[in-house]
Short mmCIF file of C-alpha atoms in Angstrom, two decimals:
data_model
loop_
_atom_site.label_atom_id
_atom_site.label_comp_id
_atom_site.label_asym_id
_atom_site.label_seq_id
_atom_site.Cartn_x
_atom_site.Cartn_y
_atom_site.Cartn_z
CA MET A 1 8.93 22.16 1.53
CA SER A 2 10.46 25.58 3.62
CA GLY A 3 14.01 26.64 3.18
CA SER A 4 16.91 26.87 0.93
CA SER A 5 16.16 23.57 0.17
CA ARG A 6 12.87 21.64 -3.02
CA GLN A 7 11.55 19.65 -2.46
CA ILE A 8 12.88 16.36 -5.29
CA SER A 9 11.25 15.96 -7.84
CA PRO A 10 10.23 12.04 -8.74
CA LYS A 11 11.63 10.54 -11.54
CA PHE A 12 10.67 6.91 -13.74
CA ILE A 13 13.38 5.20 -15.21
CA SER A 14 12.43 3.87 -18.12
CA LEU A 15 12.98 -0.57 -19.14
CA GLU A 16 11.90 -0.63 -22.53
CA ASP A 17 14.04 -3.18 -24.49
CA GLY A 18 12.73 -2.44 -27.64
CA GLY A 19 10.25 -5.36 -28.26
CA ASP A 20 7.97 -4.85 -30.81
CA ILE A 21 4.60 -5.32 -29.25
CA THR A 22 1.23 -3.88 -30.19
CA ARG A 23 0.30 -1.36 -27.10
CA CYS A 24 -3.05 0.42 -26.31
CA TYR A 25 -3.12 1.72 -23.27
CA LYS A 26 -0.65 2.55 -19.88
CA PHE A 27 -1.43 3.59 -16.08
CA ARG A 28 0.62 5.18 -13.31
CA LEU A 29 0.46 3.59 -10.26
CA VAL A 30 2.75 5.20 -7.18
CA SER A 31 2.56 2.77 -3.58
CA TYR A 32 3.59 6.39 -1.00
CA ASN A 33 3.68 5.88 3.59
CA ILE A 34 3.55 9.40 3.44
CA LEU A 35 3.92 9.41 7.74
CA ALA A 36 0.52 9.45 9.29
CA GLN A 37 1.00 13.38 11.21
CA VAL A 38 -0.71 11.84 14.83
CA TYR A 39 2.63 9.33 14.54
CA VAL A 40 5.07 12.29 13.92
CA LYS A 41 7.34 14.30 17.84
CA SER A 42 10.50 15.55 17.48
CA SER A 43 11.66 12.38 19.97
CA ASN A 44 11.27 10.20 16.63
CA PHE A 45 13.87 12.35 14.64
CA PRO A 46 15.73 13.30 16.04
CA GLY A 47 18.23 14.21 12.59
CA SER A 48 14.66 15.82 10.97
CA PRO A 49 14.91 20.79 11.35
CA SER A 50 12.07 20.92 13.31
CA SER A 51 10.63 23.09 11.05
CA CYS A 52 9.59 20.04 8.71
CA LEU A 53 7.70 18.81 11.26
CA LYS A 54 5.05 20.43 11.31
CA TRP A 55 2.05 20.50 9.97
CA LYS A 56 1.05 22.91 8.12
CA VAL A 57 4.64 22.79 6.52
CA ARG A 58 4.01 18.58 6.06
CA SER A 59 0.91 19.12 4.82
CA GLN A 60 1.56 21.32 1.52
CA ALA A 61 5.06 19.40 0.76
CA ILE A 62 2.60 15.97 0.94
CA LEU A 63 0.32 17.21 -1.74
CA THR A 64 2.95 18.76 -3.52
CA ALA A 65 5.05 15.33 -3.82
CA LEU A 66 1.25 13.11 -4.60
CA LYS A 67 0.47 15.69 -7.34
CA SER A 68 4.22 15.24 -8.24
CA PHE A 69 4.07 12.40 -9.37
CA ASN A 70 0.78 12.26 -12.21
CA ALA A 71 0.31 8.82 -11.24
CA ASP A 72 -3.38 8.13 -12.07
CA PHE A 73 -2.90 5.63 -8.47
CA LEU A 74 -2.05 6.15 -4.99
CA CYS A 75 -2.60 3.41 -2.54
CA ILE A 76 -1.17 5.59 0.92
CA GLN A 77 -0.03 4.52 3.82
CA GLU A 78 -0.47 6.09 7.05
CA LEU A 79 -3.15 8.32 5.79
CA ASP A 80 -4.61 10.35 8.41
CA GLU A 81 -6.45 13.43 8.42
CA TYR A 82 -8.20 12.32 5.67
CA ASP A 83 -11.14 13.67 5.10
CA SER A 84 -9.95 17.87 6.94
CA PHE A 85 -7.00 17.42 4.11
CA TYR A 86 -6.31 15.02 1.57
CA LYS A 87 -9.80 14.60 0.06
CA SER A 88 -10.84 18.51 -1.40
CA ASN A 89 -7.16 19.45 -2.10
CA LEU A 90 -6.77 15.66 -3.68
CA GLU A 91 -11.09 15.64 -5.66
CA SER A 92 -9.28 18.97 -6.96
CA THR A 93 -6.83 18.68 -9.15
CA GLY A 94 -8.57 15.43 -10.36
CA TYR A 95 -8.85 12.29 -8.18
CA SER A 96 -11.77 10.39 -7.25
CA GLY A 97 -10.40 8.70 -3.32
CA ILE A 98 -11.42 6.34 -1.78
CA TYR A 99 -10.60 5.83 2.82
CA ILE A 100 -10.34 3.12 5.52
CA GLN A 101 -9.72 4.08 8.99
CA ARG A 102 -7.63 1.99 11.49
CA ASN A 103 -9.21 0.07 14.11
CA GLY A 104 -10.37 1.62 17.87
CA GLN A 105 -8.18 4.75 18.65
CA LYS A 106 -6.26 5.35 15.39
CA ARG A 107 -6.22 7.82 13.03
CA ASP A 108 -4.67 7.31 10.09
CA GLY A 109 -5.51 4.47 7.56
CA CYS A 110 -4.71 3.60 3.80
CA GLY A 111 -6.47 5.50 0.76
CA ILE A 112 -6.88 4.72 -2.41
CA PHE A 113 -7.30 7.63 -5.15
CA TYR A 114 -7.66 7.00 -8.49
CA LYS A 115 -7.60 9.60 -11.54
CA PRO A 116 -11.52 8.59 -13.41
CA ASN A 117 -10.91 9.16 -16.51
CA CYS A 118 -8.15 6.84 -16.29
CA ALA A 119 -10.66 3.48 -15.00
CA LYS A 120 -13.35 3.70 -13.92
CA LEU A 121 -14.05 1.31 -9.27
CA VAL A 122 -16.52 -1.49 -9.95
CA SER A 123 -16.05 -2.86 -6.60
CA MET A 124 -14.50 -2.58 -2.66
CA GLU A 125 -14.03 -3.72 0.22
CA GLU A 126 -12.50 -3.50 3.76
CA ILE A 127 -9.80 -5.71 5.32
CA TYR A 128 -9.40 -4.75 8.73
CA TYR A 129 -6.48 -7.67 10.50
CA ASN A 130 -8.10 -7.82 13.39
CA ASP A 131 -10.97 -9.82 12.26
CA LEU A 132 -8.39 -13.08 12.51
CA ALA A 133 -8.83 -12.28 16.43
CA ASN A 134 -11.98 -12.93 16.03
CA SER A 135 -11.95 -15.98 13.43
CA LEU A 136 -8.22 -17.73 15.54
CA ASN A 137 -6.71 -19.65 12.80
CA LEU A 138 -3.69 -20.22 15.12
CA GLU A 139 -2.92 -22.64 12.18
CA SER A 140 -2.27 -19.51 9.85
CA THR A 141 -0.55 -17.37 12.69
CA ASP A 142 2.34 -19.51 13.70
CA THR A 143 2.20 -20.26 16.50
CA SER A 144 5.08 -22.66 16.35
CA GLU A 145 7.52 -20.43 15.84
CA ARG A 146 6.35 -17.47 18.80
CA GLU A 147 9.45 -16.74 20.73
CA PHE A 148 8.68 -14.40 23.74
CA SER A 149 10.25 -11.70 25.42
CA ASP A 150 10.22 -8.79 28.29
CA LYS A 151 9.30 -6.70 25.54
CA ASP A 152 5.97 -8.95 24.45
CA ASN A 153 4.42 -7.50 27.28
CA HIS A 154 5.17 -4.08 27.21
CA SER A 155 1.69 -2.56 27.79
CA ASP A 156 0.44 -1.54 24.46
CA HIS A 157 1.06 -4.17 23.94
CA GLY A 158 -1.01 -6.23 26.20
CA ASP A 159 -0.99 -9.44 27.27
CA LEU A 160 0.86 -11.82 23.86
CA ASN A 161 0.49 -14.58 25.30
CA ASP A 162 -2.80 -14.29 24.92
CA PRO A 163 -3.62 -15.22 21.39
CA ARG A 164 -6.70 -12.35 20.14
CA ILE A 165 -4.97 -9.93 22.09
CA ARG A 166 -1.66 -10.60 20.30
CA LEU A 167 -3.14 -10.45 17.59
CA THR A 168 -5.22 -7.58 17.94
CA ARG A 169 -3.13 -4.43 16.19
CA ASP A 170 -5.35 -2.46 14.64
CA CYS A 171 -3.91 -2.65 11.05
CA VAL A 172 -5.62 -2.16 7.73
CA GLY A 173 -5.91 -3.02 3.91
CA LEU A 174 -8.08 -2.11 1.32
CA LEU A 175 -9.36 -4.07 -1.86
CA ALA A 176 -10.24 -2.34 -5.36
CA ALA A 177 -12.01 -3.73 -9.00
CA PHE A 178 -10.92 -1.11 -11.34
CA LYS A 179 -12.17 -1.70 -14.36
CA LEU A 180 -9.72 0.82 -16.76
CA ASN A 181 -11.20 3.00 -19.38
CA ASP A 182 -8.72 0.88 -22.05
CA PRO A 183 -9.91 0.09 -25.49
CA SER A 184 -10.11 -4.03 -23.76
CA HIS A 185 -11.84 -2.74 -19.93
CA HIS A 186 -9.39 -5.11 -18.56
CA VAL A 187 -9.96 -5.08 -14.84
CA VAL A 188 -7.22 -4.61 -11.69
CA ILE A 189 -7.86 -5.85 -8.51
CA MET A 190 -5.17 -3.69 -6.28
CA ALA A 191 -4.33 -3.99 -3.05
CA ASN A 192 -3.46 -0.56 -0.57
CA THR A 193 -2.13 -1.56 3.08
CA HIS A 194 0.30 -1.93 6.17
CA ILE A 195 0.93 -5.14 7.67
CA TYR A 196 2.01 -4.61 11.73
CA TRP A 197 5.34 -2.83 12.28
CA ASP A 198 7.09 -4.77 15.44
CA PRO A 199 9.78 -7.14 14.47
CA GLU A 200 8.86 -9.74 17.32
CA LEU A 201 5.42 -10.04 16.61
CA ILE A 202 6.95 -12.02 12.83
CA ASP A 203 3.93 -14.56 13.53
CA VAL A 204 1.11 -11.91 13.46
CA LYS A 205 2.98 -10.09 10.13
CA LEU A 206 2.52 -13.49 8.54
CA ALA A 207 -1.17 -14.67 9.66
CA GLN A 208 -1.42 -10.72 7.90
CA VAL A 209 -0.20 -12.11 4.48
CA LYS A 210 -1.52 -15.26 4.93
CA TYR A 211 -4.92 -13.30 5.44
CA LEU A 212 -4.07 -10.22 2.86
CA ILE A 213 -3.92 -12.99 0.33
CA ARG A 214 -7.13 -15.37 1.15
CA ARG A 215 -8.79 -11.83 0.39
CA VAL A 216 -7.52 -10.69 -2.40
CA ALA A 217 -8.15 -14.21 -4.17
CA GLN A 218 -12.11 -14.55 -2.82
CA PHE A 219 -12.15 -11.01 -4.27
CA LYS A 220 -10.03 -12.12 -7.23
CA GLU A 221 -12.41 -14.93 -8.37
CA ALA A 222 -15.51 -13.00 -7.17
CA ILE A 223 -15.18 -10.32 -9.82
CA SER A 224 -13.95 -13.05 -12.37
CA ASP A 225 -17.37 -15.18 -11.74
CA LYS A 226 -18.98 -12.36 -11.79
CA TYR A 227 -17.55 -9.24 -15.05
CA GLY A 228 -15.99 -12.87 -16.60
CA CYS A 229 -13.24 -11.52 -16.96
CA SER A 230 -9.17 -12.41 -16.45
CA PRO A 231 -8.33 -8.99 -13.76
CA SER A 232 -4.79 -8.55 -13.27
CA VAL A 233 -3.88 -8.14 -9.37
CA ILE A 234 -1.38 -5.16 -8.27
CA ILE A 235 -1.03 -5.10 -4.40
CA ALA A 236 0.44 -2.12 -3.25
CA GLY A 237 1.55 -0.64 0.68
CA ASP A 238 4.00 -0.95 3.54
CA PHE A 239 4.77 -4.74 4.82
CA ASN A 240 6.96 -2.82 7.78
CA SER A 241 9.83 -6.80 6.53
CA THR A 242 12.54 -6.38 4.76
CA PRO A 243 13.35 -9.06 1.48
CA GLY A 244 14.47 -11.96 1.18
CA ASP A 245 12.58 -12.66 5.61
CA LYS A 246 9.74 -14.69 5.62
CA VAL A 247 6.94 -12.07 5.06
CA TYR A 248 8.02 -10.73 1.93
CA GLU A 249 9.63 -14.85 0.60
CA TYR A 250 5.59 -15.33 1.91
CA MET A 251 4.47 -13.10 -1.43
CA ILE A 252 6.82 -14.43 -3.56
CA SER A 253 6.16 -17.75 -3.38
CA THR A 254 2.22 -17.33 -2.24
CA SER A 255 0.36 -20.02 -4.56
CA THR A 256 -2.69 -18.85 -3.65
CA ILE A 257 -1.89 -15.70 -6.34
CA GLN A 258 1.77 -15.75 -8.11
CA LEU A 259 3.46 -12.67 -7.29
CA HIS A 260 6.69 -10.48 -8.27
CA SER A 261 8.30 -7.49 -6.37
CA LEU A 262 8.23 -5.07 -9.14
CA TYR A 263 11.67 -3.74 -8.45
CA GLY A 264 12.83 -7.10 -7.07
CA HIS A 265 12.36 -9.25 -10.68
CA ASN A 266 13.00 -5.32 -12.76
CA GLY A 267 17.14 -5.04 -11.08
CA GLY A 268 16.68 -5.53 -8.07
CA GLU A 269 14.72 -4.37 -4.59
CA PRO A 270 15.82 -0.94 -3.66
CA PRO A 271 18.49 -0.19 -0.97
CA PHE A 272 15.81 1.48 1.79
CA THR A 273 12.30 2.42 1.28
CA ASN A 274 12.03 3.76 4.64
CA CYS A 275 15.62 6.11 6.39
CA THR A 276 15.51 7.31 9.91
CA THR A 277 18.46 7.66 12.29
CA GLY A 278 17.51 3.80 14.07
CA PHE A 279 16.71 2.05 11.00
CA THR A 280 17.38 2.56 7.17
CA GLY A 281 15.62 -0.61 5.32
CA THR A 282 13.60 -1.58 3.00
CA LEU A 283 10.47 -2.26 4.18
CA ASP A 284 7.43 -0.99 1.49
CA TYR A 285 6.70 -3.05 -1.84
CA ILE A 286 3.75 -3.32 -4.88
CA PHE A 287 3.71 -6.90 -5.48
CA ILE A 288 1.45 -7.91 -9.06
CA SER A 289 -0.11 -10.57 -10.84
CA ASN A 290 2.49 -13.24 -12.50
CA THR A 291 0.61 -12.68 -16.28
CA ASN A 292 0.71 -11.65 -19.79
CA SER A 293 -2.09 -8.76 -18.66
CA LEU A 294 0.34 -5.72 -17.40
CA LYS A 295 4.55 -4.57 -17.80
CA PRO A 296 5.94 -2.65 -15.84
CA ILE A 297 7.71 -0.22 -18.19
CA SER A 298 8.93 2.11 -15.97
CA LEU A 299 10.25 2.24 -12.18
CA LEU A 300 10.17 5.40 -10.05
CA GLN A 301 13.84 6.31 -9.22
CA LEU A 302 14.86 6.71 -5.73
CA PRO A 303 17.66 7.90 -4.19
CA GLY A 304 20.77 5.36 -2.90
CA PRO A 305 23.13 5.44 0.65
CA GLY A 306 25.92 8.77 0.34
CA SER A 307 22.49 10.94 -1.88
CA PRO A 308 22.93 14.13 -0.34
CA ASP A 309 18.63 14.18 -0.17
CA VAL A 310 18.94 11.31 2.77
CA ILE A 311 22.03 12.29 5.17
CA GLY A 312 20.72 12.52 7.97
CA GLY A 313 17.34 10.92 7.86
CA LEU A 314 14.50 11.99 6.51
CA PRO A 315 11.70 13.62 7.11
CA ASN A 316 13.42 16.51 5.73
CA HIS A 317 13.19 19.79 3.15
CA GLN A 318 13.84 16.61 -0.03
CA HIS A 319 11.44 14.32 1.16
CA PRO A 320 7.87 15.75 3.95
CA SER A 321 7.90 11.57 5.08
CA ASP A 322 10.42 9.24 6.53
CA HIS A 323 9.24 6.54 3.73
CA LEU A 324 10.21 6.88 0.19
CA PRO A 325 7.21 7.22 -2.87
CA ILE A 326 7.50 2.91 -4.53
CA GLY A 327 5.58 3.12 -8.30
CA GLY A 328 6.44 2.71 -11.82
CA ASP A 329 4.25 3.14 -15.68
CA PHE A 330 2.53 0.12 -16.48
CA GLU A 331 1.28 -1.38 -20.51
CA VAL A 332 -2.12 -2.85 -20.89
CA LEU A 333 -0.49 -5.77 -23.98
CA SER A 334 -2.79 -5.60 -26.75
CA TYR A 335 -2.86 -9.09 -26.41
CA SER A 336 -4.34 -9.55 -23.02
CA ASN A 337 -8.25 -10.69 -23.80
CA SER A 338 -9.81 -8.92 -21.03
CA SER A 339 -12.96 -8.02 -23.33
CA THR A 340 -15.86 -8.56 -20.37
CA SER A 341 -18.91 -10.79 -21.50
CA LYS A 342 -20.90 -9.06 -19.33
CA PRO A 343 -21.59 -5.23 -18.27
CA LEU A 344 -19.60 -3.38 -16.35
CA GLU A 345 -21.79 -0.34 -15.94
CA GLU A 346 -23.66 -1.91 -12.35
CA PRO A 347 -20.92 -2.10 -9.50
CA LEU A 348 -20.92 -5.92 -8.22
CA PRO A 349 -22.43 -5.98 -4.27
CA GLU A 350 -19.97 -6.21 -2.19
CA ILE A 351 -20.32 -8.24 1.13
CA ASN A 352 -18.26 -5.53 5.10
CA LYS A 353 -18.15 -3.03 1.36
CA LEU A 354 -16.33 0.02 3.13
CA LYS A 355 -18.32 3.15 4.48
CA LEU A 356 -16.46 6.14 2.51
CA ASP A 357 -16.57 8.74 5.62
CA ASN A 358 -15.92 5.86 8.24
CA GLY A 359 -16.43 7.93 11.92
CA GLN A 360 -14.25 5.26 13.14
#
């Protein structure tokens, strides 16, 4: 951003232990809630310099940050201005992208950008969590644990005593299967999502992540059956949940797909990934399937509570969003024999395939 302060250059810290495992391929993934411009108001960020909140400045700062990661995959949440700004600017630097916009009048969504020289997109599906209201599997929404308060009846929420209204939060996610351009042609299933924000609606958050896991498992099975492969799974996003809460515990304990947290499994979750004057805590995660196929070899370093670049809250001149990016480098281990017995040249016919130029 403009001014005497500069944006922080990303630093990836090695996790190498000096082992002798032969490697054949590596890639870098970064997940980042970039703070949609539609939500940027000076009243929401009283500690932020006004110049940091203007679209002309923020857009260039975010673009600079995204480029600086030198990532092969970018999982972005609160992505707005996709068609008007990010799509063309990131394509010009070698990325291809897929995008899903939130339901209703919401202008932001989730996107996955990837480098075709690293991986080929094989298949993709969209996730609309509003589908929960249509199916109304009340068992999965933990209705027995619901607690209602005056805040629940705020006009922004609607009548939350109505399960359909309660579950209609306009949140979305993306599922994508990529064939890596490595000798073993390993397949990685990548999910990018943004779970609902309100701490009062923990049952809704749980319903969303349970639906997410169910969809990932179905997608993984379809890819495995179609191509005779054993894909790895990476789930990234803003889960709007802190370490140890019900959502986090479900993600690392579900038996449907055994997962662990990239940071949590390698030294512990960062002290925070979201830093504002009203809240500071960890909300963003990358979850990885427990397989012998992928090995994390580095983590994107995050600032600590005393770091001068986060004092006063975000966004600021050093960080263009109220969230911090997370990420790491991964190796495909050579003994992971995920070579497909069926060709991956023909895309899998998808159910509910994402329309890239979504006009919703």
